[in-house]
Short mmCIF file of C-alpha atoms and ligand atoms in Angstrom, two decimals:
data_model
loop_
_atom_site.label_atom_id
_atom_site.label_comp_id
_atom_site.label_asym_id
_atom_site.label_seq_id
_atom_site.Cartn_x
_atom_site.Cartn_y
_atom_site.Cartn_z
CA UNK A 108 121.65 -8.25 280.80
CA UNK A 109 117.69 -9.16 280.59
CA UNK A 110 114.70 -6.72 278.96
CA UNK A 111 111.86 -6.98 281.52
CA UNK A 112 109.11 -9.10 280.03
CA UNK A 113 106.90 -6.36 279.06
CA UNK A 114 109.60 -4.98 277.02
CA UNK A 115 110.35 -8.17 275.18
CA UNK A 116 106.78 -8.77 273.34
CA UNK A 117 108.12 -7.22 270.48
CA UNK A 118 106.09 -7.45 267.45
CA UNK A 119 107.69 -8.67 264.26
CA UNK A 120 107.60 -4.74 262.34
CA UNK A 121 108.47 -3.80 265.78
CA UNK A 122 111.53 -6.09 265.97
CA UNK A 123 112.90 -5.61 262.62
CA UNK A 124 112.64 -1.90 263.69
CA UNK A 125 114.86 -2.82 266.18
CA UNK A 126 117.09 -5.05 264.71
CA UNK A 127 117.54 -2.21 260.99
CA UNK A 128 118.91 0.11 263.96
CA UNK A 129 120.88 -2.12 265.19
CA UNK A 130 122.40 -3.51 262.38
CA UNK A 131 123.11 0.84 261.34
CA UNK A 132 124.82 1.26 264.29
CA UNK A 133 127.49 -1.92 263.36
CA UNK A 134 126.24 -4.04 266.64
CA UNK A 135 124.66 -6.96 264.39
CA UNK A 136 125.71 -8.36 261.45
CA UNK A 137 123.19 -7.58 258.23
CA UNK A 138 122.05 -11.10 257.70
CA UNK A 139 119.80 -10.48 261.44
CA UNK A 140 117.39 -9.23 260.04
CA UNK A 141 116.26 -11.93 257.89
CA UNK A 142 116.20 -14.10 261.29
CA UNK A 143 112.71 -14.65 262.28
CA UNK A 144 111.24 -13.42 265.87
CA UNK A 145 112.34 -12.70 268.88
CA UNK A 146 108.79 -14.05 269.60
CA UNK A 147 107.72 -13.73 273.44
CA UNK A 148 104.65 -14.24 276.00
CA UNK A 149 104.53 -15.03 279.47
CA UNK A 150 103.61 -19.01 280.66
CA UNK A 151 102.31 -19.59 284.10
CA UNK A 152 105.00 -17.82 286.20
CA UNK A 153 107.89 -18.67 283.20
CA UNK A 154 108.65 -15.44 280.53
CA UNK A 155 108.86 -17.47 277.35
CA UNK A 156 111.15 -16.20 273.81
CA UNK A 157 111.15 -18.16 270.93
CA UNK A 158 114.39 -17.22 270.07
CA UNK A 159 116.29 -18.01 266.23
CA UNK A 160 119.26 -19.77 264.84
CA UNK A 161 118.02 -19.51 261.91
CA UNK A 162 116.60 -21.60 258.71
CA UNK A 163 117.50 -23.57 255.75
CA UNK A 164 116.03 -25.77 253.15
CA UNK A 165 115.92 -30.05 253.78
CA UNK A 166 115.57 -32.62 250.86
CA UNK A 167 112.16 -34.11 250.93
CA UNK A 168 113.93 -37.43 251.47
CA UNK A 169 115.48 -36.19 254.60
CA UNK A 170 111.92 -35.72 256.33
CA UNK A 171 111.05 -39.71 254.96
CA UNK A 172 112.57 -42.08 253.08
CA UNK A 173 109.91 -44.46 252.35
CA UNK A 174 106.97 -42.24 251.42
CA UNK A 175 106.13 -40.67 248.13
CA UNK A 176 107.68 -37.78 246.90
CA UNK A 177 103.53 -36.03 246.11
CA UNK A 178 102.28 -37.40 248.91
CA UNK A 179 105.00 -35.29 251.19
CA UNK A 180 104.56 -32.27 248.43
CA UNK A 181 100.47 -32.75 249.55
CA UNK A 182 100.84 -32.79 253.21
CA UNK A 183 103.18 -29.71 253.67
CA UNK A 184 101.34 -28.10 250.69
CA UNK A 185 104.31 -27.59 248.05
CA UNK A 186 104.69 -27.07 244.70
CA UNK A 187 104.39 -30.03 242.72
CA UNK A 188 108.41 -29.46 241.58
CA UNK A 189 109.50 -29.17 245.34
CA UNK A 190 112.29 -30.91 246.44
CA UNK A 191 112.61 -29.20 249.06
CA UNK A 192 110.71 -28.05 252.76
CA UNK A 193 111.90 -24.67 254.93
CA UNK A 194 112.76 -25.95 258.07
CA UNK A 195 113.26 -23.91 261.02
CA UNK A 196 115.78 -24.36 263.77
CA UNK A 197 114.55 -22.24 267.07
CA UNK A 198 116.00 -22.10 270.57
CA UNK A 199 113.67 -21.51 273.54
CA UNK A 200 114.80 -19.30 276.09
CA UNK A 201 112.88 -19.12 279.50
CA UNK A 202 113.22 -16.66 282.08
CA UNK A 203 111.77 -17.98 286.06
CA UNK A 204 113.09 -16.32 288.88
CA UNK A 205 116.78 -15.55 289.09
CA UNK A 206 117.20 -18.16 285.92
CA UNK A 207 117.73 -17.39 282.18
CA UNK A 208 117.27 -20.62 280.45
CA UNK A 209 118.45 -21.40 277.21
CA UNK A 210 116.97 -24.99 275.73
CA UNK A 211 119.64 -25.79 272.69
CA UNK A 212 121.98 -23.87 271.47
CA UNK A 213 121.79 -24.43 267.46
CA UNK A 214 124.68 -24.89 264.86
CA UNK A 215 127.02 -22.99 265.27
CA UNK A 216 128.66 -20.47 263.83
CA UNK A 217 128.43 -20.60 260.00
CA UNK A 218 126.50 -23.60 259.02
CA UNK A 219 124.49 -22.64 255.75
CA UNK A 220 122.35 -20.03 257.09
CA UNK A 221 122.03 -20.40 260.68
CA UNK A 222 124.72 -20.74 263.52
CA UNK A 223 123.02 -17.34 264.27
CA UNK A 224 121.47 -17.69 267.66
CA UNK A 225 123.89 -14.96 269.74
CA UNK A 226 122.98 -12.56 267.58
CA UNK A 227 119.28 -13.31 267.74
CA UNK A 228 119.78 -13.62 271.77
CA UNK A 229 121.05 -10.10 271.79
CA UNK A 230 118.62 -8.17 269.71
CA UNK A 231 115.97 -10.21 272.34
CA UNK A 232 118.43 -8.16 275.06
CA UNK A 233 120.27 -11.20 276.11
CA UNK A 234 124.18 -11.44 276.37
CA UNK A 235 125.67 -15.20 276.39
CA UNK A 236 126.90 -14.33 280.10
CA UNK A 237 123.65 -13.68 281.36
CA UNK A 238 122.41 -17.12 280.29
CA UNK A 239 122.79 -19.35 283.66
CA UNK A 240 121.60 -22.45 281.94
CA UNK A 241 121.39 -24.59 279.22
CA UNK A 242 119.54 -27.49 278.79
CA UNK A 243 119.35 -30.06 276.14
CA UNK A 244 117.12 -31.78 273.94
CA UNK A 245 119.61 -34.13 272.40
CA UNK A 246 122.62 -33.65 271.20
CA UNK A 247 122.36 -33.11 267.17
CA UNK A 248 124.91 -30.47 265.97
CA UNK A 249 121.82 -28.00 265.40
CA UNK A 250 121.05 -28.06 268.87
CA UNK A 251 124.63 -28.37 269.97
CA UNK A 252 127.49 -27.07 268.33
CA UNK A 253 126.57 -23.42 269.26
CA UNK A 254 127.88 -25.12 272.26
CA UNK A 255 131.61 -23.74 271.97
CA UNK A 256 133.33 -21.05 269.98
CA UNK A 257 136.65 -21.49 269.31
CA UNK A 258 137.14 -24.16 271.54
CA UNK A 259 135.25 -22.41 274.91
CA UNK A 260 131.79 -22.22 276.13
CA UNK A 261 129.83 -19.35 274.06
CA UNK A 262 127.73 -19.38 277.33
CA UNK A 263 130.30 -19.21 280.12
CA UNK A 264 128.16 -18.47 283.09
CA UNK A 265 126.12 -21.72 282.67
CA UNK A 266 125.58 -24.37 284.11
CA UNK A 267 124.48 -26.94 280.72
CA UNK A 268 121.73 -29.80 281.39
CA UNK A 269 122.20 -33.18 279.73
CA UNK A 270 120.01 -36.30 279.92
CA UNK A 271 122.43 -38.91 281.29
CA UNK A 272 121.42 -41.44 278.27
CA UNK A 273 122.82 -38.89 276.16
CA UNK A 274 125.85 -37.73 277.65
CA UNK A 275 126.36 -42.02 278.32
CA UNK A 276 125.54 -42.19 274.59
CA UNK A 277 127.85 -39.55 272.62
CA UNK A 278 130.94 -39.17 274.88
CA UNK A 279 132.21 -42.73 274.37
CA UNK A 280 135.47 -43.55 273.78
CA UNK A 281 134.30 -45.95 271.09
CA UNK A 282 131.31 -44.66 269.30
CA UNK A 283 133.82 -42.90 266.35
CA UNK A 284 134.50 -46.14 265.08
CA UNK A 285 131.01 -47.50 265.65
CA UNK A 286 129.81 -45.48 263.54
CA UNK A 287 129.49 -45.60 259.61
CA UNK A 288 132.69 -43.54 258.30
CA UNK A 289 130.55 -40.64 256.88
CA UNK A 290 129.29 -39.39 260.35
CA UNK A 291 132.91 -39.78 262.15
CA UNK A 292 134.02 -36.34 261.69
CA UNK A 293 130.30 -35.03 263.37
CA UNK A 294 130.69 -37.62 265.65
CA UNK A 295 134.43 -36.19 267.01
CA UNK A 296 133.10 -32.23 266.47
CA UNK A 297 130.09 -33.54 269.32
CA UNK A 298 132.45 -35.47 271.36
CA UNK A 299 134.52 -31.71 270.84
CA UNK A 300 132.00 -29.51 271.84
CA UNK A 301 130.68 -31.93 274.59
CA UNK A 302 134.31 -32.25 276.07
CA UNK A 303 133.82 -28.40 275.79
CA UNK A 304 131.24 -28.49 278.52
CA UNK A 305 132.07 -31.55 280.64
CA UNK A 306 133.56 -29.43 283.87
CA UNK A 307 129.97 -27.53 284.17
CA UNK A 308 127.89 -30.23 283.16
CA UNK A 309 124.68 -31.59 285.19
CA UNK A 310 123.02 -34.64 284.41
CA UNK A 311 119.13 -35.57 284.50
CA UNK A 312 116.84 -38.30 284.16
CA UNK A 313 113.63 -38.74 282.77
CA UNK A 314 111.02 -37.50 285.27
CA UNK A 315 113.20 -35.33 286.71
CA UNK A 316 112.13 -31.72 287.48
CA UNK A 317 115.37 -29.84 285.95
CA UNK A 318 114.21 -26.48 287.37
CA UNK A 319 111.04 -26.04 289.17
CA UNK A 320 108.04 -26.22 287.02
CA UNK A 321 109.67 -27.92 283.90
CA UNK A 322 109.80 -31.67 283.91
CA UNK A 323 111.74 -34.05 282.28
CA UNK A 324 109.96 -36.24 279.44
CA UNK A 325 111.32 -39.52 278.12
CA UNK A 326 111.09 -39.69 274.18
CA UNK A 327 113.69 -41.25 272.52
CA UNK A 328 114.22 -42.67 269.16
CA UNK A 329 115.20 -39.92 267.50
CA UNK A 330 118.57 -40.37 269.48
CA UNK A 331 118.66 -42.36 272.25
CA UNK A 332 118.53 -40.37 275.13
CA UNK A 333 116.57 -37.57 273.16
CA UNK A 334 114.38 -35.26 275.60
CA UNK A 335 111.43 -33.48 275.40
CA UNK A 336 109.72 -30.97 278.40
CA UNK A 337 106.71 -29.35 280.25
CA UNK A 338 106.45 -26.26 281.89
CA UNK A 339 103.44 -25.69 284.37
CA UNK A 340 101.40 -23.12 284.36
CA UNK A 341 97.65 -23.41 282.73
CA UNK A 342 97.48 -26.55 280.91
CA UNK A 343 101.22 -27.48 280.31
CA UNK A 344 104.00 -25.80 277.59
CA UNK A 345 104.88 -29.18 275.99
CA UNK A 346 108.87 -28.15 274.20
CA UNK A 347 108.85 -31.05 271.56
CA UNK A 348 113.03 -31.27 270.61
CA UNK A 349 112.78 -33.40 267.41
CA UNK A 350 110.39 -35.65 269.07
CA UNK A 351 107.77 -34.09 266.08
CA UNK A 352 110.47 -32.82 263.32
CA UNK A 353 107.47 -31.45 260.68
CA UNK A 354 104.17 -31.30 262.41
CA UNK A 355 102.43 -31.54 258.73
CA UNK A 356 103.61 -34.49 258.40
CA UNK A 357 104.36 -36.27 261.35
CA UNK A 358 101.17 -35.28 262.94
CA UNK A 359 99.07 -37.20 260.70
CA UNK A 360 101.57 -39.80 260.33
CA UNK A 361 103.35 -39.92 264.13
CA UNK A 362 104.40 -43.53 263.12
CA UNK A 363 106.79 -42.70 259.94
CA UNK A 364 110.45 -42.17 260.71
CA UNK A 365 112.02 -38.98 260.04
CA UNK A 366 115.51 -39.27 258.06
CA UNK A 367 117.42 -38.35 260.70
CA UNK A 368 115.42 -41.14 263.77
CA UNK A 369 118.44 -42.75 265.13
CA UNK A 370 115.78 -45.70 266.00
CA UNK A 371 112.52 -44.53 263.92
CA UNK A 372 110.22 -47.38 265.62
CA UNK A 373 111.10 -46.28 268.66
CA UNK A 374 110.86 -42.68 267.75
CA UNK A 375 107.83 -43.24 266.38
CA UNK A 376 106.14 -44.73 269.79
CA UNK A 377 107.35 -41.65 271.54
CA UNK A 378 106.40 -39.38 269.23
CA UNK A 379 102.47 -40.64 269.49
CA UNK A 380 102.79 -40.59 272.97
CA UNK A 381 103.64 -37.56 273.20
CA UNK A 382 100.98 -36.66 270.65
CA UNK A 383 98.51 -37.87 272.68
CA UNK A 384 99.18 -36.54 276.13
CA UNK A 385 99.27 -33.18 274.18
CA UNK A 386 96.25 -33.69 272.82
CA UNK A 387 94.57 -35.45 275.54
CA UNK A 388 95.73 -32.53 278.05
CA UNK A 389 94.59 -30.13 275.37
CA UNK A 390 98.62 -28.66 276.27
CA UNK A 391 100.32 -26.26 273.86
CA UNK A 392 103.22 -27.41 272.47
CA UNK A 393 106.36 -25.09 270.99
CA UNK A 394 108.31 -27.54 268.29
CA UNK A 395 112.18 -26.25 267.55
CA UNK A 396 111.91 -26.72 263.74
CA UNK A 397 107.92 -25.66 263.26
CA UNK A 398 107.27 -23.39 260.98
CA UNK A 399 108.45 -20.08 263.43
CA UNK A 400 107.65 -19.15 266.48
CA UNK A 401 106.73 -23.04 266.59
CA UNK A 402 103.83 -23.35 268.70
CA UNK A 403 100.86 -25.08 268.08
CA UNK A 404 98.33 -27.74 269.47
CA UNK A 405 97.65 -31.83 268.13
CA UNK A 406 93.84 -32.47 268.13
CA UNK A 407 93.02 -36.50 268.06
CA UNK A 408 91.88 -37.57 265.00
CA UNK A 409 91.02 -40.82 263.90
CA UNK A 410 94.20 -42.92 265.24
CA UNK A 411 96.58 -40.12 264.63
CA UNK A 412 96.52 -36.34 265.12
CA UNK A 413 95.60 -32.90 263.53
CA UNK A 414 98.19 -30.01 263.51
CA UNK A 415 96.67 -26.42 264.77
CA UNK A 416 99.02 -24.07 264.26
CA UNK A 417 98.85 -21.36 267.51
ZN1 ZN B 662 117.11 -30.75 264.87
#
């Protein structure tokens, strides 16, 4: 079921009321009340709803390994003794004609307070079986591991769309042996998630129109086949994925590597190009890990960018 967009324009207070009623009725777990959103708006011909997989705290050294902690705290507006920064996980639901499209599937159940995507979708009136297409920015755990539950696809009626380079990288049978010991388990779980959708998968390449009005932007570096998307309408809406993870840091320092960038130099080039394109085109941006609901704009500033929360 997909509730009409007019009814989806729920503000947080009303949502909490509706969520509380569903919790009281035993439909949703209590933890859903800690979730942000859903946040809905219209963009061109698309009905966009930012849902939530939850959030958790990440250590400052993951944001950037070289920067001094005090510099990161200043950029993030954190207290002098802060050791972590709050990070959201916000998949995006887009309704276009008869399609109900989900961008990324979250962490999967039971990951440190995240893994809440299915509950969040239900508060938005969307059952997992109503999703017609799942489209991925990349195959890291926090974007992919909500794909299977107990070995079965959660979005059972959906086709799954993955960038060819990303699929080929992660499904390589030799990959676990090439990875450091500490990452082997992660790679094996990722491979199991991808194997579970291999009969439902469609590959795309950067530059493709993956759905009418939704274009694939090549933003490699965070992972080898990482992509972002632009939705047509107005000046455009860019779904950044993890090309820009922490806006207060990386708009000002686009060339810094994020701790989980596989290739920091390439990620920096992709980040700068994406922010440049968004700033010069005055495009709206939506960041998966940005302060909820993740909407913002980039303004060019002296060789870098200013993050304007929208
Ligand atoms: Zn991520």
